[in-house]
Amino acid sequence: QVQLVESGGGLVQPGGSLRLSCAASGIRFRIYAMGWYRQVPGKQRELVASISSLSNTNYADSVQGRFTISRDNAKNTMYLQMSSLKPEDTAVYYCNAHTTLSTFWGQGTQVTVSS
């Protein structure tokens, strides 16, 4: 059974930092490309950052320079270090794992940036 479990969300003030984690089980983690997406009510889910199986990274323009995605294949875990958070970063953040044959999603974790 495949599970992607996000953690680390919460309430933070503007300018603050959070680190999200995505723990994977039931997949050969090291062969999967991984990504963080986010969604706010009434809008489409958008890609925040991705990391390939070879650890090549890609970021949305809106988070470039503020967020860092990483993975630890020994721990089957992906991370998103978020700094200089803005109110517009408020969303549910989802973990995604995919290959050309399969895609899996986590249940999401809420991030709220507010004073």
Tab-separated table of N, CA and C in Angstrom:
chain	number	residue	atom	x	y	z
A	1	GLN	N	0.843	-1.193	0.000
A	1	GLN	CA	0.000	0.000	0.000
A	1	GLN	C	0.879	1.244	0.000
A	2	VAL	N	0.624	2.117	-0.965
A	2	VAL	CA	1.413	3.336	-1.081
A	2	VAL	C	0.870	4.401	-0.141
A	3	GLN	N	1.770	5.030	0.587
A	3	GLN	CA	1.384	6.149	1.437
A	3	GLN	C	2.390	7.279	1.287
A	4	LEU	N	1.853	8.480	1.132
A	4	LEU	CA	2.649	9.709	1.190
A	4	LEU	C	2.059	10.535	2.319
A	5	VAL	N	2.843	10.791	3.342
A	5	VAL	CA	2.335	11.478	4.522
A	5	VAL	C	3.102	12.780	4.719
A	6	GLU	N	2.369	13.883	4.561
A	6	GLU	CA	2.968	15.204	4.760
A	6	GLU	C	2.892	15.608	6.227
A	7	SER	N	3.844	16.404	6.648
A	7	SER	CA	3.838	16.967	7.993
A	7	SER	C	4.615	18.279	7.974
A	8	GLY	N	4.443	19.051	9.041
A	8	GLY	CA	5.203	20.282	9.180
A	8	GLY	C	4.444	21.559	8.884
A	9	GLY	N	3.207	21.432	8.451
A	9	GLY	CA	2.413	22.630	8.198
A	9	GLY	C	2.004	23.304	9.493
A	10	GLY	N	1.418	24.485	9.349
A	10	GLY	CA	0.957	25.212	10.521
A	10	GLY	C	0.781	26.683	10.236
A	11	LEU	N	0.657	27.430	11.317
A	11	LEU	CA	0.479	28.884	11.244
A	11	LEU	C	1.823	29.564	11.494
A	12	VAL	N	2.175	30.494	10.624
A	12	VAL	CA	3.438	31.218	10.768
A	12	VAL	C	3.224	32.668	10.367
A	13	GLN	N	3.978	33.548	10.969
A	13	GLN	CA	3.872	34.963	10.640
A	13	GLN	C	4.586	35.263	9.327
A	14	PRO	N	4.178	36.326	8.637
A	14	PRO	CA	4.902	36.728	7.434
A	14	PRO	C	6.379	36.935	7.730
A	15	GLY	N	7.213	36.444	6.809
A	15	GLY	CA	8.646	36.506	7.000
A	15	GLY	C	9.229	35.308	7.710
A	16	GLY	N	8.364	34.445	8.229
A	16	GLY	CA	8.819	33.277	8.962
A	16	GLY	C	9.174	32.114	8.060
A	17	SER	N	9.496	30.992	8.709
A	17	SER	CA	9.931	29.799	7.994
A	17	SER	C	9.184	28.568	8.488
A	18	LEU	N	9.063	27.608	7.597
A	18	LEU	CA	8.526	26.284	7.926
A	18	LEU	C	9.261	25.258	7.089
A	19	ARG	N	9.325	24.038	7.602
A	19	ARG	CA	9.842	22.935	6.806
A	19	ARG	C	8.787	21.837	6.725
A	20	LEU	N	8.390	21.542	5.508
A	20	LEU	CA	7.461	20.445	5.263
A	20	LEU	C	8.236	19.168	4.978
A	21	SER	N	7.656	18.050	5.402
A	21	SER	CA	8.229	16.737	5.114
A	21	SER	C	7.175	15.870	4.446
A	22	CYS	N	7.629	14.981	3.601
A	22	CYS	CA	6.763	13.994	2.958
A	22	CYS	C	7.427	12.647	3.102
A	23	ALA	N	6.851	11.787	3.934
A	23	ALA	CA	7.397	10.457	4.155
A	23	ALA	C	6.663	9.464	3.267
A	24	ALA	N	7.417	8.733	2.474
A	24	ALA	CA	6.834	7.787	1.525
A	24	ALA	C	7.040	6.351	1.980
A	25	SER	N	6.052	5.533	1.700
A	25	SER	CA	6.170	4.100	1.944
A	25	SER	C	5.411	3.361	0.851
A	26	GLY	N	5.830	2.131	0.592
A	26	GLY	CA	5.158	1.317	-0.411
A	26	GLY	C	5.611	1.562	-1.836
A	27	ILE	N	6.614	2.417	-2.022
A	27	ILE	CA	7.172	2.668	-3.355
A	27	ILE	C	8.696	2.599	-3.297
A	28	ARG	N	9.298	2.363	-4.463
A	28	ARG	CA	10.754	2.456	-4.554
A	28	ARG	C	11.108	3.933	-4.675
A	29	PHE	N	11.206	4.567	-3.570
A	29	PHE	CA	11.284	6.025	-3.492
A	29	PHE	C	12.341	6.602	-4.422
A	30	ARG	N	13.494	5.950	-4.485
A	30	ARG	CA	14.615	6.563	-5.207
A	30	ARG	C	14.368	6.693	-6.703
A	31	ILE	N	13.428	5.941	-7.261
A	31	ILE	CA	13.200	6.023	-8.707
A	31	ILE	C	12.094	7.016	-9.058
A	32	TYR	N	11.427	7.551	-8.043
A	32	TYR	CA	10.310	8.454	-8.275
A	32	TYR	C	10.756	9.905	-8.332
A	33	ALA	N	10.223	10.636	-9.294
A	33	ALA	CA	10.295	12.092	-9.255
A	33	ALA	C	9.286	12.563	-8.216
A	34	MET	N	9.642	13.589	-7.484
A	34	MET	CA	8.807	14.062	-6.387
A	34	MET	C	8.490	15.546	-6.578
A	35	GLY	N	7.387	15.958	-6.002
A	35	GLY	CA	7.042	17.368	-6.116
A	35	GLY	C	6.145	17.832	-4.984
A	36	TRP	N	6.177	19.120	-4.776
A	36	TRP	CA	5.247	19.786	-3.861
A	36	TRP	C	4.307	20.655	-4.701
A	37	TYR	N	3.035	20.511	-4.439
A	37	TYR	CA	1.998	21.320	-5.061
A	37	TYR	C	1.238	22.032	-3.949
A	38	ARG	N	0.515	23.084	-4.339
A	38	ARG	CA	-0.351	23.746	-3.372
A	38	ARG	C	-1.655	24.167	-4.024
A	39	GLN	N	-2.660	24.304	-3.184
A	39	GLN	CA	-3.984	24.656	-3.687
A	39	GLN	C	-4.723	25.505	-2.666
A	40	VAL	N	-5.366	26.540	-3.185
A	40	VAL	CA	-6.268	27.359	-2.375
A	40	VAL	C	-7.668	27.155	-2.909
A	41	PRO	N	-8.673	27.354	-2.069
A	41	PRO	CA	-10.056	27.137	-2.510
A	41	PRO	C	-10.395	27.954	-3.753
A	42	GLY	N	-11.001	27.302	-4.714
A	42	GLY	CA	-11.432	27.984	-5.921
A	42	GLY	C	-10.372	28.116	-6.995
A	43	LYS	N	-9.182	27.622	-6.714
A	43	LYS	CA	-8.097	27.696	-7.701
A	43	LYS	C	-7.555	26.308	-7.993
A	44	GLN	N	-6.881	26.216	-9.125
A	44	GLN	CA	-6.271	24.941	-9.493
A	44	GLN	C	-5.039	24.667	-8.644
A	45	ARG	N	-4.775	23.396	-8.474
A	45	ARG	CA	-3.549	22.995	-7.788
A	45	ARG	C	-2.365	23.399	-8.662
A	46	GLU	N	-1.342	23.989	-8.037
A	46	GLU	CA	-0.200	24.456	-8.791
A	46	GLU	C	1.091	23.827	-8.268
A	47	LEU	N	2.025	23.648	-9.189
A	47	LEU	CA	3.327	23.108	-8.831
A	47	LEU	C	4.142	24.179	-8.117
A	48	VAL	N	4.690	23.816	-6.969
A	48	VAL	CA	5.553	24.722	-6.214
A	48	VAL	C	7.018	24.419	-6.518
A	49	ALA	N	7.382	23.150	-6.422
A	49	ALA	CA	8.762	22.731	-6.648
A	49	ALA	C	8.783	21.248	-6.955
A	50	SER	N	9.773	20.842	-7.721
A	50	SER	CA	9.919	19.428	-8.041
A	50	SER	C	11.384	19.031	-7.950
A	51	ILE	N	11.585	17.733	-7.739
A	51	ILE	CA	12.936	17.196	-7.673
A	51	ILE	C	12.926	15.835	-8.359
A	52	SER	N	13.826	15.655	-9.296
A	52	SER	CA	13.856	14.407	-10.054
A	52	SER	C	14.534	13.300	-9.248
A	53	SER	N	14.524	12.101	-9.832
A	53	SER	CA	15.194	10.981	-9.176
A	53	SER	C	16.703	11.203	-9.097
A	54	LEU	N	17.199	12.103	-9.934
A	54	LEU	CA	18.621	12.448	-9.907
A	54	LEU	C	18.879	13.729	-9.131
A	55	SER	N	17.833	14.213	-8.449
A	55	SER	CA	17.905	15.415	-7.598
A	55	SER	C	18.067	16.708	-8.368
A	56	ASN	N	17.626	16.719	-9.620
A	56	ASN	CA	17.515	17.992	-10.333
A	56	ASN	C	16.259	18.689	-9.845
A	57	THR	N	16.360	19.989	-9.620
A	57	THR	CA	15.247	20.717	-9.016
A	57	THR	C	14.670	21.767	-9.952
A	58	ASN	N	13.417	22.108	-9.685
A	58	ASN	CA	12.705	23.114	-10.457
A	58	ASN	C	11.744	23.825	-9.513
A	59	TYR	N	11.602	25.155	-9.701
A	59	TYR	CA	10.768	25.945	-8.808
A	59	TYR	C	9.813	26.846	-9.590
A	60	ALA	N	8.663	27.066	-9.004
A	60	ALA	CA	7.777	28.089	-9.529
A	60	ALA	C	8.438	29.453	-9.327
A	61	ASP	N	8.166	30.367	-10.250
A	61	ASP	CA	8.773	31.700	-10.148
A	61	ASP	C	8.428	32.371	-8.814
A	62	SER	N	7.229	32.099	-8.323
A	62	SER	CA	6.743	32.777	-7.118
A	62	SER	C	7.499	32.366	-5.854
A	63	VAL	N	8.205	31.231	-5.905
A	63	VAL	CA	8.916	30.765	-4.705
A	63	VAL	C	10.425	30.683	-4.913
A	64	GLN	N	10.865	30.943	-6.130
A	64	GLN	CA	12.300	30.879	-6.433
A	64	GLN	C	13.085	31.765	-5.476
A	65	GLY	N	14.117	31.199	-4.884
A	65	GLY	CA	14.953	31.952	-3.955
A	65	GLY	C	14.461	31.950	-2.520
A	66	ARG	N	13.246	31.486	-2.299
A	66	ARG	CA	12.695	31.445	-0.935
A	66	ARG	C	12.483	30.010	-0.437
A	67	PHE	N	12.179	29.119	-1.354
A	67	PHE	CA	11.907	27.719	-1.003
A	67	PHE	C	13.031	26.830	-1.531
A	68	THR	N	13.298	25.758	-0.789
A	68	THR	CA	14.290	24.771	-1.211
A	68	THR	C	13.715	23.376	-1.064
A	69	ILE	N	13.715	22.631	-2.152
A	69	ILE	CA	13.239	21.247	-2.129
A	69	ILE	C	14.442	20.323	-2.042
A	70	SER	N	14.270	19.241	-1.305
A	70	SER	CA	15.354	18.266	-1.182
A	70	SER	C	14.752	16.894	-0.913
A	71	ARG	N	15.595	15.871	-1.026
A	71	ARG	CA	15.140	14.517	-0.755
A	71	ARG	C	16.246	13.738	-0.077
A	72	ASP	N	15.826	12.782	0.739
A	72	ASP	CA	16.758	11.873	1.405
A	72	ASP	C	16.307	10.455	1.058
A	73	ASN	N	16.953	9.864	0.095
A	73	ASN	CA	16.533	8.538	-0.366
A	73	ASN	C	16.718	7.466	0.707
A	74	ALA	N	17.658	7.660	1.604
A	74	ALA	CA	17.865	6.694	2.680
A	74	ALA	C	16.683	6.686	3.654
A	75	LYS	N	15.997	7.821	3.764
A	75	LYS	CA	14.860	7.942	4.672
A	75	LYS	C	13.518	7.935	3.947
A	76	ASN	N	13.558	7.775	2.622
A	76	ASN	CA	12.309	7.817	1.834
A	76	ASN	C	11.494	9.071	2.130
A	77	THR	N	12.172	10.184	2.206
A	77	THR	CA	11.513	11.420	2.614
A	77	THR	C	11.939	12.587	1.727
A	78	MET	N	10.979	13.438	1.432
A	78	MET	CA	11.218	14.665	0.695
A	78	MET	C	10.901	15.849	1.608
A	79	TYR	N	11.582	16.954	1.380
A	79	TYR	CA	11.412	18.128	2.226
A	79	TYR	C	11.146	19.369	1.376
A	80	LEU	N	10.525	20.346	2.013
A	80	LEU	CA	10.399	21.669	1.417
A	80	LEU	C	10.697	22.677	2.511
A	81	GLN	N	11.846	23.307	2.419
A	81	GLN	CA	12.207	24.372	3.344
A	81	GLN	C	11.650	25.675	2.789
A	82	MET	N	10.788	26.299	3.553
A	82	MET	CA	10.134	27.532	3.115
A	82	MET	C	10.581	28.682	4.007
A	83	SER	N	11.103	29.715	3.398
A	83	SER	CA	11.575	30.885	4.133
A	83	SER	C	10.923	32.143	3.551
A	84	SER	N	11.043	33.231	4.300
A	84	SER	CA	10.471	34.518	3.865
A	84	SER	C	9.024	34.334	3.408
A	85	LEU	N	8.270	33.638	4.211
A	85	LEU	CA	6.895	33.303	3.820
A	85	LEU	C	6.028	34.547	3.718
A	86	LYS	N	5.109	34.502	2.759
A	86	LYS	CA	4.195	35.601	2.491
A	86	LYS	C	2.757	35.114	2.672
A	87	PRO	N	1.839	36.027	2.929
A	87	PRO	CA	0.431	35.606	3.055
A	87	PRO	C	-0.073	34.843	1.827
A	88	GLU	N	0.438	35.183	0.654
A	88	GLU	CA	-0.001	34.493	-0.558
A	88	GLU	C	0.530	33.068	-0.671
A	89	ASP	N	1.403	32.664	0.246
A	89	ASP	CA	1.842	31.269	0.295
A	89	ASP	C	0.845	30.391	1.034
A	90	THR	N	-0.162	30.999	1.635
A	90	THR	CA	-1.188	30.241	2.352
A	90	THR	C	-1.917	29.299	1.402
A	91	ALA	N	-1.938	28.016	1.756
A	91	ALA	CA	-2.552	26.998	0.904
A	91	ALA	C	-2.451	25.649	1.602
A	92	VAL	N	-3.115	24.672	1.017
A	92	VAL	CA	-2.858	23.280	1.382
A	92	VAL	C	-1.735	22.788	0.474
A	93	TYR	N	-0.716	22.239	1.070
A	93	TYR	CA	0.448	21.745	0.328
A	93	TYR	C	0.378	20.224	0.224
A	94	TYR	N	0.545	19.745	-1.006
A	94	TYR	CA	0.435	18.321	-1.293
A	94	TYR	C	1.767	17.766	-1.798
A	95	CYS	N	2.043	16.574	-1.389
A	95	CYS	CA	3.211	15.828	-1.844
A	95	CYS	C	2.797	14.953	-3.029
A	96	ASN	N	3.636	14.891	-4.027
A	96	ASN	CA	3.370	14.075	-5.211
A	96	ASN	C	4.584	13.227	-5.541
A	97	ALA	N	4.309	11.981	-5.910
A	97	ALA	CA	5.358	11.076	-6.380
A	97	ALA	C	4.918	10.512	-7.717
A	98	HIS	N	5.804	10.510	-8.705
A	98	HIS	CA	5.367	9.994	-9.996
A	98	HIS	C	6.515	9.421	-10.809
A	99	THR	N	6.134	8.452	-11.638
A	99	THR	CA	6.974	7.969	-12.714
A	99	THR	C	6.127	8.059	-13.970
A	100	THR	N	6.603	7.537	-15.076
A	100	THR	CA	5.793	7.547	-16.295
A	100	THR	C	4.608	6.596	-16.188
A	101	LEU	N	4.638	5.706	-15.209
A	101	LEU	CA	3.595	4.696	-15.080
A	101	LEU	C	2.618	4.944	-13.938
A	102	SER	N	2.978	5.748	-12.983
A	102	SER	CA	2.111	5.902	-11.818
A	102	SER	C	2.308	7.251	-11.156
A	103	THR	N	1.242	7.693	-10.485
A	103	THR	CA	1.259	8.950	-9.741
A	103	THR	C	0.545	8.745	-8.425
A	104	PHE	N	1.127	9.288	-7.369
A	104	PHE	CA	0.522	9.187	-6.048
A	104	PHE	C	0.524	10.561	-5.374
A	105	TRP	N	-0.498	10.757	-4.534
A	105	TRP	CA	-0.648	12.033	-3.809
A	105	TRP	C	-0.773	11.790	-2.316
A	106	GLY	N	-0.284	12.726	-1.539
A	106	GLY	CA	-0.531	12.738	-0.119
A	106	GLY	C	-1.849	13.409	0.184
A	107	GLN	N	-2.166	13.475	1.478
A	107	GLN	CA	-3.468	14.016	1.888
A	107	GLN	C	-3.436	15.526	2.062
A	108	GLY	N	-2.248	16.104	2.087
A	108	GLY	CA	-2.106	17.554	2.192
A	108	GLY	C	-1.871	18.028	3.614
A	109	THR	N	-1.205	19.157	3.718
A	109	THR	CA	-0.978	19.802	5.010
A	109	THR	C	-1.202	21.306	4.846
A	110	GLN	N	-1.897	21.895	5.778
A	110	GLN	CA	-2.263	23.310	5.680
A	110	GLN	C	-1.105	24.194	6.127
A	111	VAL	N	-0.801	25.179	5.318
A	111	VAL	CA	0.155	26.225	5.678
A	111	VAL	C	-0.591	27.547	5.656
A	112	THR	N	-0.564	28.254	6.766
A	112	THR	CA	-1.219	29.546	6.876
A	112	THR	C	-0.196	30.591	7.290
A	113	VAL	N	-0.078	31.627	6.472
A	113	VAL	CA	0.860	32.718	6.754
A	113	VAL	C	0.027	33.950	7.088
A	114	SER	N	0.064	34.337	8.341
A	114	SER	CA	-0.786	35.434	8.792
A	114	SER	C	-0.222	36.021	10.078
A	115	SER	N	-0.440	37.328	10.240
A	115	SER	CA	-0.034	37.982	11.476
A	115	SER	C	-1.192	38.030	12.462
